Coordinates of C-alpha atoms in Angstrom, one line a residue:
Chain O
M1 CA 14.9 4.4 6.4
L2 CA 11.7 4.9 4.4
T3 CA 12.4 5.9 0.9
T4 CA 10.6 8.6 -1.2
R5 CA 8.2 7.0 -3.6
V6 CA 7.8 7.9 -7.3
I7 CA 4.3 6.9 -8.5
P8 CA 3.1 7.0 -12.1
C9 CA -0.5 7.8 -12.3
L10 CA -2.8 6.2 -14.9
D11 CA -6.0 8.1 -15.6
V12 CA -8.2 5.5 -17.2
N13 CA -11.3 5.9 -19.4
A14 CA -13.0 3.1 -21.2
G15 CA -10.0 0.8 -20.7
R16 CA -7.4 3.3 -22.0
V17 CA -4.9 5.5 -20.3
V18 CA -5.8 9.2 -20.9
K19 CA -4.3 12.5 -19.8
G20 CA -5.7 16.0 -19.8
V21 CA -4.9 19.5 -18.6
K22 CA -6.8 20.7 -15.5
F23 CA -8.9 17.5 -15.7
S24 CA -10.2 18.0 -19.2
G25 CA -9.1 17.8 -22.9
L26 CA -8.3 14.1 -22.6
R27 CA -6.0 12.4 -25.0
D28 CA -5.0 8.7 -25.4
A29 CA -1.8 7.5 -23.6
G30 CA -1.8 3.8 -24.1
D31 CA -3.0 0.5 -22.6
P32 CA -3.1 0.4 -18.8
A33 CA -1.5 -3.1 -18.3
E34 CA 1.2 -2.3 -20.8
R35 CA 2.0 1.0 -19.1
A36 CA 1.9 -0.6 -15.7
S37 CA 4.6 -3.2 -16.8
V38 CA 6.8 -0.6 -18.4
Y39 CA 6.7 1.6 -15.2
E40 CA 7.3 -1.2 -12.8
A41 CA 10.4 -2.2 -14.9
Q42 CA 11.5 1.4 -14.8
G43 CA 11.4 1.2 -11.0
A44 CA 8.0 2.6 -10.1
D45 CA 7.4 2.3 -6.4
E46 CA 3.7 2.0 -6.7
L47 CA 1.0 2.8 -9.3
V48 CA -2.1 4.9 -9.0
L49 CA -5.0 4.2 -11.3
L50 CA -7.8 6.7 -11.4
D51 CA -11.0 5.8 -13.2
V52 CA -12.1 9.0 -14.9
S53 CA -15.0 7.6 -16.7
A54 CA -18.4 8.9 -15.7
T55 CA -20.8 6.2 -16.8
P56 CA -21.8 2.8 -15.2
E57 CA -20.3 1.0 -18.3
G58 CA -17.1 2.8 -17.6
R59 CA -17.1 1.7 -14.0
S60 CA -17.4 -2.0 -14.8
N61 CA -14.6 -1.5 -17.4
A62 CA -12.5 -0.1 -14.7
T63 CA -12.8 -3.2 -12.6
D64 CA -11.6 -5.3 -15.6
T65 CA -8.8 -2.9 -16.0
V66 CA -7.7 -3.3 -12.4
R67 CA -7.8 -7.1 -12.8
R68 CA -5.6 -6.9 -15.9
V69 CA -3.1 -4.6 -14.3
R70 CA -3.0 -6.8 -11.2
Q71 CA -1.9 -9.8 -13.2
V72 CA 1.2 -8.1 -14.4
L73 CA 2.0 -5.7 -11.5
G74 CA 4.2 -6.7 -8.6
V75 CA 4.2 -3.4 -6.7
P76 CA 1.3 -1.7 -4.9
L77 CA -1.8 -0.4 -6.7
T78 CA -4.0 2.4 -5.5
V79 CA -7.3 2.7 -7.3
G80 CA -9.7 5.7 -7.2
G81 CA -12.7 7.0 -9.1
G82 CA -16.4 6.3 -8.3
V83 CA -15.8 4.9 -4.8
R84 CA -19.1 5.9 -3.1
Q85 CA -19.5 3.2 -0.6
V86 CA -17.7 0.4 1.2
D87 CA -18.9 -2.2 -1.4
D88 CA -17.3 -0.1 -4.2
A89 CA -14.0 -0.3 -2.4
R90 CA -14.4 -4.1 -1.8
R91 CA -15.1 -4.6 -5.5
L92 CA -11.8 -2.8 -6.4
L93 CA -9.9 -4.6 -3.7
D94 CA -11.2 -8.0 -4.9
A95 CA -10.1 -7.1 -8.4
G96 CA -6.6 -6.4 -7.2
A97 CA -6.3 -2.9 -5.7
D98 CA -4.2 -2.7 -2.5
K99 CA -5.5 0.8 -1.5
V100 CA -8.6 2.6 -2.5
A101 CA -8.9 6.3 -2.9
T102 CA -12.1 8.3 -2.4
N103 CA -12.7 11.9 -3.2
T104 CA -16.1 13.5 -4.0
A105 CA -18.1 10.9 -2.0
A106 CA -16.0 11.5 1.1
V107 CA -16.6 15.2 0.9
E108 CA -20.3 14.7 0.6
D109 CA -20.3 12.1 3.4
P110 CA -17.1 12.2 5.5
S111 CA -18.3 9.1 7.5
L112 CA -17.3 7.1 4.4
L113 CA -13.7 7.4 5.6
D114 CA -14.5 6.0 9.0
R115 CA -16.3 3.0 7.4
L116 CA -13.5 2.3 4.9
A117 CA -10.9 2.5 7.7
A118 CA -12.9 0.3 10.0
T119 CA -13.5 -2.3 7.3
F120 CA -10.1 -2.4 5.5
G121 CA -7.7 -0.5 7.8
S122 CA -6.2 3.0 7.5
Q123 CA -3.3 1.7 5.4
C124 CA -5.9 0.9 2.7
T125 CA -7.9 4.1 3.0
V126 CA -6.6 7.0 0.8
L127 CA -8.3 10.3 0.6
A128 CA -7.8 12.2 -2.7
I129 CA -8.1 15.9 -2.3
D130 CA -8.3 18.2 -5.3
A131 CA -7.5 21.7 -4.1
A132 CA -7.7 25.0 -5.9
R133 CA -6.3 28.3 -4.8
S134 CA -9.0 30.8 -3.6
A135 CA -9.1 34.2 -2.0
R136 CA -9.1 32.5 1.4
G137 CA -6.4 29.9 0.9
F138 CA -6.9 26.4 -0.6
E139 CA -10.4 25.2 -1.4
V140 CA -11.6 21.6 -2.0
V141 CA -13.0 21.0 -5.5
I142 CA -15.0 18.0 -6.4
R143 CA -16.6 16.2 -9.4
S144 CA -13.3 16.3 -11.3
G145 CA -12.8 19.9 -10.6
K146 CA -16.2 21.0 -11.9
E147 CA -17.6 22.1 -8.5
R148 CA -16.1 24.3 -5.8
T149 CA -17.2 23.3 -2.3
G150 CA -16.1 26.2 -0.1
R151 CA -14.4 23.7 2.2
D152 CA -10.9 24.5 3.4
A153 CA -8.4 21.9 2.2
I154 CA -6.3 22.1 5.4
L155 CA -9.2 21.5 7.7
W156 CA -10.5 18.7 5.5
A157 CA -7.1 17.0 5.5
R158 CA -7.0 17.2 9.3
E159 CA -10.6 15.8 9.7
A160 CA -9.9 13.0 7.2
A161 CA -6.8 11.9 9.1
A162 CA -8.8 11.9 12.4
R163 CA -11.5 9.8 10.7
G164 CA -9.0 7.1 9.6
A165 CA -7.6 8.1 6.2
G166 CA -4.1 6.6 6.0
E167 CA -2.8 8.7 3.1
I168 CA -3.6 11.8 1.2
L169 CA -3.3 12.0 -2.5
L170 CA -3.1 15.8 -2.9
T171 CA -3.7 17.2 -6.3
S172 CA -3.4 20.9 -7.2
W173 CA -6.2 21.7 -9.5
D174 CA -4.4 24.8 -10.6
R175 CA -1.3 22.9 -11.6
D176 CA -2.7 19.6 -13.0
G177 CA -1.2 18.8 -16.4
T178 CA 0.3 22.3 -16.7
R179 CA 4.0 21.3 -16.1
S180 CA 4.5 24.4 -14.0
G181 CA 5.6 22.4 -10.9
Y182 CA 3.7 21.1 -7.9
D183 CA 2.0 23.7 -5.7
T184 CA 4.6 23.5 -2.9
E185 CA 2.7 25.9 -0.6
L186 CA -0.3 23.6 -0.7
I187 CA 1.9 20.6 0.0
Q188 CA 3.6 22.4 2.9
A189 CA 0.3 23.6 4.4
I190 CA -1.2 20.1 4.4
A191 CA 1.9 18.1 5.3
S192 CA 2.6 20.3 8.4
C193 CA -0.9 19.6 9.8
V194 CA -1.2 15.8 9.5
N195 CA 1.0 12.9 10.4
I196 CA -0.1 10.6 7.5
P197 CA 1.9 10.5 4.3
I198 CA 1.1 13.0 1.5
V199 CA 1.4 12.1 -2.1
A200 CA 2.0 15.3 -4.2
S201 CA 0.2 15.5 -7.5
G202 CA -0.3 17.9 -10.3
G203 CA 2.2 19.9 -12.3
A204 CA 5.4 17.9 -12.4
A205 CA 7.6 18.8 -15.4
H206 CA 11.0 17.6 -14.3
A207 CA 12.9 16.0 -11.4
G208 CA 13.5 19.4 -9.8
H209 CA 9.8 19.7 -9.2
L210 CA 9.7 16.3 -7.5
I211 CA 12.6 17.3 -5.2
D212 CA 10.8 20.6 -4.2
A213 CA 7.7 18.6 -3.3
V214 CA 9.6 16.2 -1.1
N215 CA 11.5 19.0 0.6
C216 CA 8.1 20.6 1.4
G217 CA 7.0 17.4 3.2
A218 CA 5.6 15.1 0.5
S219 CA 6.3 11.4 1.2
A220 CA 5.7 10.5 -2.4
V221 CA 5.4 12.2 -5.8
L222 CA 2.9 11.4 -8.5
A223 CA 3.7 12.0 -12.2
A224 CA 1.7 11.3 -15.3
S225 CA 2.2 13.5 -18.4
I226 CA 6.0 13.6 -18.4
L227 CA 6.1 9.8 -18.1
H228 CA 3.4 9.0 -20.6
D229 CA 5.0 11.2 -23.2
G230 CA 8.3 9.5 -22.8
E231 CA 10.1 12.7 -21.9
T232 CA 11.7 11.0 -18.9
T233 CA 11.5 7.6 -17.1
V234 CA 10.8 6.7 -13.5
G235 CA 14.4 5.5 -13.2
D236 CA 15.8 8.9 -14.4
L237 CA 13.6 10.7 -11.9
K238 CA 14.7 8.5 -9.0
R239 CA 18.3 8.9 -9.9
A240 CA 17.9 12.6 -9.8
L241 CA 16.2 12.4 -6.4
A242 CA 19.1 10.2 -5.1
N243 CA 21.6 12.8 -6.5
A244 CA 19.8 15.4 -4.5
G245 CA 20.4 13.3 -1.3
L246 CA 16.9 11.9 -1.0
P247 CA 16.5 8.2 0.0
V248 CA 15.1 6.2 -2.9
R249 CA 14.9 2.5 -3.9
L250 CA 17.1 2.1 -7.0
Chain A
M1 CA 2.8 -26.4 -6.2
R2 CA -0.4 -26.1 -4.2
V3 CA -0.5 -23.3 -1.6
A4 CA -3.5 -22.8 0.7
I5 CA -4.2 -19.1 1.5
I6 CA -6.2 -18.5 4.7
D7 CA -9.1 -16.4 3.6
T8 CA -10.0 -14.2 6.5
G9 CA -12.5 -12.1 4.5
T10 CA -10.9 -8.7 4.9
A11 CA -7.5 -9.1 3.3
N12 CA -7.0 -8.0 -0.3
L13 CA -6.0 -11.4 -1.5
A14 CA -5.9 -10.6 -5.2
S15 CA -2.3 -9.3 -4.9
M16 CA -1.1 -12.4 -3.1
L17 CA -2.9 -14.7 -5.5
A18 CA -1.4 -12.9 -8.5
A19 CA 2.1 -12.9 -7.1
L20 CA 2.1 -16.6 -6.2
R21 CA 0.8 -17.5 -9.7
R22 CA 3.6 -15.4 -11.2
V23 CA 6.2 -17.5 -9.3
G24 CA 4.6 -20.7 -10.5
A25 CA 2.5 -21.8 -7.5
N26 CA -1.1 -22.9 -7.6
P27 CA -2.8 -21.0 -4.8
T28 CA -6.3 -21.7 -3.4
L29 CA -8.3 -19.9 -0.8
T30 CA -9.6 -21.7 2.3
R31 CA -11.0 -21.1 5.8
D32 CA -11.4 -24.8 6.6
P33 CA -9.3 -25.8 9.6
A34 CA -8.8 -29.3 8.3
E35 CA -7.4 -28.0 5.1
V36 CA -5.2 -25.5 6.9
A37 CA -3.9 -28.4 9.0
A38 CA -3.3 -30.7 6.0
A39 CA -2.0 -28.4 3.3
E40 CA 1.7 -28.7 2.4
R41 CA 2.1 -24.9 2.4
V42 CA -0.1 -22.3 4.1
V43 CA -0.2 -18.5 3.8
L44 CA -1.6 -16.4 6.6
P45 CA -2.1 -13.0 5.0
G46 CA -3.4 -10.0 6.8
V47 CA -4.8 -6.6 6.2
G48 CA -6.9 -4.8 8.7
A49 CA -7.0 -4.5 12.5
F50 CA -5.6 -6.9 15.1
G51 CA -8.9 -7.4 16.9
S52 CA -11.0 -8.1 13.8
G53 CA -8.3 -10.4 12.4
M54 CA -8.2 -12.5 15.6
A55 CA -12.0 -12.6 15.8
K56 CA -12.1 -14.0 12.2
L57 CA -9.5 -16.7 13.0
E58 CA -11.4 -17.7 16.1
E59 CA -14.8 -17.7 14.4
C60 CA -13.4 -20.0 11.7
G61 CA -11.8 -22.3 14.3
L62 CA -8.3 -21.7 12.8
V63 CA -6.2 -20.8 15.8
A64 CA -5.4 -24.4 16.8
A65 CA -4.5 -25.4 13.2
I66 CA -2.0 -22.5 13.0
V67 CA -0.5 -23.2 16.4
D68 CA -0.1 -26.9 15.4
R69 CA 1.6 -26.0 12.2
V70 CA 4.1 -23.7 13.8
S71 CA 4.9 -26.1 16.7
A72 CA 5.5 -28.9 14.1
M73 CA 7.7 -26.5 12.0
R74 CA 5.5 -27.0 8.9
P75 CA 5.8 -24.5 6.0
M76 CA 3.9 -21.3 6.6
L77 CA 4.2 -17.8 5.4
A78 CA 2.6 -15.0 7.5
V79 CA 2.3 -11.5 6.0
C80 CA 1.9 -8.1 7.8
L81 CA -1.0 -8.5 10.2
G82 CA -0.5 -12.3 9.8
L83 CA 2.9 -11.8 11.6
Q84 CA 1.3 -9.6 14.3
L85 CA -1.5 -12.1 14.9
M86 CA 1.2 -14.7 15.9
C87 CA 2.1 -12.5 18.8
R88 CA 0.7 -12.3 22.3
S89 CA -1.0 -9.0 22.0
S90 CA -1.1 -5.7 20.2
K91 CA -1.5 -2.1 21.3
E92 CA -3.9 -1.8 18.3
S93 CA -6.5 -3.9 20.2
P94 CA -5.4 -4.0 23.8
L95 CA -8.1 -6.3 25.1
V96 CA -7.7 -9.0 22.5
R97 CA -5.4 -11.9 22.9
G98 CA -3.3 -13.0 19.9
I99 CA -2.4 -16.5 18.8
G100 CA 0.5 -16.1 21.2
I101 CA 3.1 -18.3 19.5
L102 CA 5.6 -15.4 19.7
P103 CA 6.1 -14.0 23.2
I104 CA 5.9 -10.4 21.9
D105 CA 3.5 -7.5 22.4
V106 CA 3.1 -5.5 19.2
V107 CA 3.6 -1.7 19.5
R108 CA 2.8 1.4 17.4
Y109 CA 5.5 3.6 15.7
P110 CA 6.1 6.8 17.6
N111 CA 4.8 10.0 15.9
E112 CA 8.3 11.5 16.1
H113 CA 11.8 10.3 16.7
D114 CA 14.9 12.5 17.5
G115 CA 12.8 15.6 16.8
A116 CA 11.9 14.4 13.3
R117 CA 8.3 13.7 12.4
L118 CA 7.5 10.1 11.4
T119 CA 4.6 9.4 9.1
V120 CA 2.2 6.8 10.5
P121 CA 1.2 4.5 8.9
Q122 CA 4.5 3.6 7.3
L123 CA 3.6 3.4 3.7
G124 CA 6.4 2.7 1.2
W125 CA 9.7 1.0 0.6
N126 CA 12.2 0.5 3.4
E127 CA 15.6 -1.2 3.5
V128 CA 15.7 -4.7 4.8
V129 CA 18.9 -5.8 6.7
P130 CA 19.1 -9.5 7.3
R131 CA 21.0 -11.2 10.1
P132 CA 24.0 -13.2 8.8
D133 CA 22.3 -16.5 9.6
A134 CA 19.1 -15.7 7.7
E135 CA 18.6 -18.2 4.9
L136 CA 15.5 -17.0 3.1
I137 CA 15.6 -13.3 3.6
T138 CA 18.2 -11.3 1.6
A139 CA 19.2 -7.6 1.7
G140 CA 17.0 -5.4 -0.3
Y141 CA 14.0 -3.0 -0.3
A142 CA 10.5 -4.1 0.8
Y143 CA 7.1 -2.5 0.7
Y144 CA 5.4 -1.8 4.0
A145 CA 1.9 -0.7 4.9
N146 CA 1.8 -0.7 8.7
S147 CA 1.3 1.4 11.8
F148 CA 2.2 -1.3 14.3
H149 CA 5.4 -3.5 14.6
L150 CA 7.4 -6.0 16.6
A151 CA 10.4 -4.4 18.3
A152 CA 12.7 -7.4 18.4
I153 CA 13.3 -10.8 16.7
P154 CA 12.1 -13.5 19.2
E155 CA 14.5 -16.1 20.6
G156 CA 14.6 -19.2 18.4
W157 CA 14.1 -17.3 15.2
T158 CA 16.4 -15.4 12.9
G159 CA 15.4 -12.7 10.6
A160 CA 15.9 -9.1 9.4
E161 CA 15.3 -5.6 10.6
S162 CA 14.4 -2.2 9.1
V163 CA 14.3 1.3 10.6
H164 CA 11.3 3.7 10.7
G165 CA 12.5 6.1 13.3
V166 CA 13.0 3.1 15.5
P167 CA 14.4 -0.3 14.5
F168 CA 11.7 -2.9 14.0
V169 CA 11.3 -6.5 12.8
A170 CA 11.2 -6.7 9.0
A171 CA 10.7 -10.5 9.0
I172 CA 11.5 -13.6 11.0
E173 CA 12.2 -17.1 9.7
R174 CA 12.8 -20.6 11.1
G175 CA 13.2 -23.5 8.8
P176 CA 10.3 -23.5 6.3
M177 CA 8.4 -20.8 8.4
L178 CA 8.6 -17.2 7.3
A179 CA 6.7 -14.2 8.7
C180 CA 7.1 -10.8 7.1
Q181 CA 6.0 -7.4 8.3
F182 CA 6.4 -6.2 4.7
H183 CA 4.4 -7.4 1.7
P184 CA 6.6 -9.7 -0.4
E185 CA 3.8 -9.9 -2.9
L186 CA 4.1 -6.2 -3.5
S187 CA 7.9 -5.9 -3.2
G188 CA 8.7 -6.3 -6.9
P189 CA 11.3 -8.8 -8.2
W190 CA 13.0 -8.9 -4.7
G191 CA 9.7 -9.9 -3.0
H192 CA 8.9 -12.4 -5.7
D193 CA 12.3 -14.0 -5.4
L194 CA 11.7 -14.3 -1.6
L195 CA 8.3 -16.0 -2.3
R196 CA 10.1 -18.4 -4.7
R197 CA 12.7 -19.3 -2.1
W198 CA 10.0 -20.0 0.5
L199 CA 8.1 -22.2 -2.0
E200 CA 11.3 -24.1 -2.9
R201 CA 12.4 -24.5 0.7
P202 CA 12.3 -28.2 1.7
T203 CA 9.2 -28.8 3.9
S204 CA 11.4 -30.1 6.7
C205 CA 14.7 -28.3 7.3

């Protein structure tokens, strides 16, 4: 049967891995290709690389980073950040991405998802949703969390799946980098209304959090801070999932 | 060793190129039918939809070269959509005829099985169980990214199965021909070992 994926996430700025709290206060966390090799050797099922730079120079750096990571990485690579049109996705795929994630641009023009799916297939089209708790439920936030949209995250997930997104990378803005656990209510709300896989992101501190996310319907779990800081390894996390009775590739 | 990868324009070829280089091959991209006919080893990759994949092969005049290779049992590796394109048809593009070497109609995974919800597409690692007479494919975990699949290994081939709600064809092999629903190039050391065995397999066996 299909196993639960554990996916390290590399936020990359100017060719370096960085990590912040609630999308800001970035600090250095190493060389992307080096981190990629280490995580694959630990048993990472896949890697996500998010380009968090905001400038055109940063963008072209990111393509080089993808190329460097691809040379050493023998597992799937999802790349996001700055994908505004089909050509941006093509550039990343040509450099070595296997899937491309889009976020802000898809909120502003949802037909981007239709175009990406038609050109590259749903299995290649990932929608990243950053969701924040609000008085009415879960609200989509964009521009690295700087802007609230008023859009309901559940309705957005459902629309994205209908438009051809093949996977949702679901980040809780409230939990990102806080180590207080994934937002399991958010995961459950989204996973119960779409048939495509959900990757849970934001807030993992230990294996127990990963297990909670999977039990709430996540197909995969993303982790960054706890891995970059060397507190745990992908292998340890996967063994804990296996001990909890979840199917994993060991 | 030189390997010609059929460049259909939509596939993300960088991963296949990188993996083949890591296992010591010298891959080149081509859409020239003469080169596909003559190359010692050919890879038919595939990402995207059945209909557009077939359209591209026909537009480049590649269908006959592929049929000839398979009929003559010459080394070929088909991956993901590449395997599906070898079939007669697919529910993904019902009006399109496939290459038709395999007498199979490709079907979609159900949305649920035995009351449990199935995620479609299947994205992730699944266990591969080879038949006892498989020579290239070994037991292990492979990475999949597919919504459609072959339900049974065709006669005249051996291979391996996986289960995503329903059992489905993980890969088929016959002599130096290997066709995988999973992505060996993304399946870590296990997948790289499979690529290596295919590359080292004698061209006639």
